[in-house]
Amino acid sequence: MSRPRLGFLGTGWIGRHRMAALAATGLAEIVAVAEPDDNGAAEALALAPNARRVDGLDALLREDIDAVVIATPSAAHAEQSIAALEAGKAVFCQKPLGRTGPEVAEVVEAARRADRLLGVDLSYRQTAAMGAIRPLLDAGALGHVFGVDVTFHNAWGPDKSWFYDPKLSGGGCVVDLGVHLIDLALWSLGWPEVTGVESRLYAKGAPLADPSVQVEDYAVATLDLAGGTVVRLACSWGLQAGREAVIAVEFFGTEGGASLRNVNGSFYDLRAERHHHIRAEALAEPPDEWGGRAAVDWLARLSREARFDDEARHLVTVARVIDRIYGR
């Protein structure tokens, strides 16, 4: 598939950002856009002037396209992804792919049945910072990694009301931010089995009483991994953090350490370091335009091979860990 034909479902800010990144590669033809908001659609068509606007997913799937890029509210992700896959289209979807482990498993199974490539926007994998750290882990340069701390505090929190409705979102800061952290920890270590999960969830400073009717805005969790490694997770919305965001992925090994940390509270500027006891060695520094890189990676793979990639099974692995954090 030398130049895939793409349709976009949802072109709000993040959908347009991913569209711009994909269009800039020259690897695809953007054919159609389905977006109910007139302003969002107009801005998308300015990025892809040869595309046409269509009315909804069904109309999009009737277009002559090879793949669908989905950037809609979370509640619709699984159903829309399955519909696209069953229509024979490859899919790139915003996270989370589904609100629960069973929803994600249904999407992955649909991709397997359709034999179509499935990608999810787990974008932190593609940062220059993680690109510098992952080879150290693969080569065993840090020795036995016995501890991993992963943190994502968003001092603002989402600005759309559906994020705060668990029926629509699937949960709060864990499913929104923790999905990145869990994915990074397990992916970096080669997908070890998660043997135990303990968690504490809070809403407005009090323990979360019922996650089926309220979402958490602060969460801590401990993941025990096969081989003895422990992962400590913390994430939040609206925390009194003293800066816009606190983002960190830190690896502690018997022969050294490594970290990804955001710079000056930025959501985008990330630094990687290798740690030699009390000395730090810089591995990667901002700026790094990484936001659309996961989508571009998916498109490059799609251009070579549109068939199912079994690595998608790990999307289910992460979703099941999230379910265990929620106690469901």
PDB file of C-alpha atoms in Angstrom, residues 27 78 85 117 151 161 195 198 201:
ATOM      1  CA  LEU A  27       2.932   9.246   2.760  1.00  0.00           C
ATOM      2  CA  ALA A  78     -14.305   0.957  20.846  1.00  0.00           C
ATOM      3  CA  LEU A  85     -12.181  -2.679  11.238  1.00  0.00           C
ATOM      4  CA  LEU A 117      -3.381  -2.791  11.408  1.00  0.00           C
ATOM      5  CA  THR A 151       4.180  10.064  37.503  1.00  0.00           C
ATOM      6  CA  SER A 161     -17.669  17.491  30.926  1.00  0.00           C
ATOM      7  CA  THR A 195       1.488 -10.363  39.360  1.00  0.00           C
ATOM      8  CA  GLU A 198      -2.764  -2.355  44.839  1.00  0.00           C
ATOM      9  CA  LEU A 201      -8.179   6.413  44.453  1.00  0.00           C
TER      10      LEU A 201
END
